GROMACS .gro file of C-alpha atoms in nm:
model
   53
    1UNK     CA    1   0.000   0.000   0.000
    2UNK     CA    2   0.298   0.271   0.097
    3UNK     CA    3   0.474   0.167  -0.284
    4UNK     CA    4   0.115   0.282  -0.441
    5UNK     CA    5   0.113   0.582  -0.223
    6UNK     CA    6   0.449   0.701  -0.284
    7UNK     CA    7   0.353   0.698  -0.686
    8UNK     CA    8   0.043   0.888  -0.630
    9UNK     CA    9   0.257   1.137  -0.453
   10UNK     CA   10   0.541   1.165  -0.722
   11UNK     CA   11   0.298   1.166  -0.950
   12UNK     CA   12   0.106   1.478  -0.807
   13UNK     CA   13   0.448   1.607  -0.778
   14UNK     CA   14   0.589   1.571  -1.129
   15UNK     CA   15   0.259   1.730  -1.257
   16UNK     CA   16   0.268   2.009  -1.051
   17UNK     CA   17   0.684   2.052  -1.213
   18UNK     CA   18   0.482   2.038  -1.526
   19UNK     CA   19   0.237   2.308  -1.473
   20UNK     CA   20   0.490   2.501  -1.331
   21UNK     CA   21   0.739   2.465  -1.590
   22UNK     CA   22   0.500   2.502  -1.871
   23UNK     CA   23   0.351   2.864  -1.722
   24UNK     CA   24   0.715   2.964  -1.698
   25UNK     CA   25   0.828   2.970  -2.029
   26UNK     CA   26   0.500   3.013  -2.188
   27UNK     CA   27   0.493   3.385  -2.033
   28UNK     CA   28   0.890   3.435  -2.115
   29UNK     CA   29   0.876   3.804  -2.262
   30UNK     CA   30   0.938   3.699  -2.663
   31UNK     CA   31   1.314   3.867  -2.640
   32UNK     CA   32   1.472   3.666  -2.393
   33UNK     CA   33   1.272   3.323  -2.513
   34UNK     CA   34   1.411   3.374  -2.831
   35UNK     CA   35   1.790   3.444  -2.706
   36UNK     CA   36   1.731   3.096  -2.537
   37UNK     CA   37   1.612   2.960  -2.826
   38UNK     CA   38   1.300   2.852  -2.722
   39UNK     CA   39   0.928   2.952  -2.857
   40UNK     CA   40   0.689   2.982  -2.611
   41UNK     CA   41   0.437   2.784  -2.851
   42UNK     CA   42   0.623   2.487  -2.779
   43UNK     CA   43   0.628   2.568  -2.380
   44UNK     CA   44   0.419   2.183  -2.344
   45UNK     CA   45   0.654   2.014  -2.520
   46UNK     CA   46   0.947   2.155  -2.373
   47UNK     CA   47   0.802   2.106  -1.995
   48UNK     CA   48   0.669   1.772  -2.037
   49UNK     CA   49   1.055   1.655  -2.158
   50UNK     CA   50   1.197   1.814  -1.860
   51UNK     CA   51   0.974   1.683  -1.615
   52UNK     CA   52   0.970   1.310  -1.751
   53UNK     CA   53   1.285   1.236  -1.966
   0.00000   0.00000   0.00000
């Protein structure tokens, strides 16, 4: 029962990464996104590869 708990916990957690990560560089101002070379259109792609890859 504790192993299914502790999934349901770092699951919760690595979503909340996610959302956090995605709502970060989706409101980058469009200067400094693009001297990082990211676009902010791609902000769920980019947060969903650093949370679980």
């Amino acid at each position: 029962m504790n192993t299914l708990i502790n999934r349901v916990k770092t699951a919760i957690a690595n979503y909340a990464m996610y959302i956090k990560t995605r709502n970060e560089i989706a409101r980058l101002p469009l200067d400094i996104a693009l001297d990082l070379g990211l676009f902010r259109g791609d902000a769920d792609k980019i947060a969903r590869n650093a949370v679980w890859h």
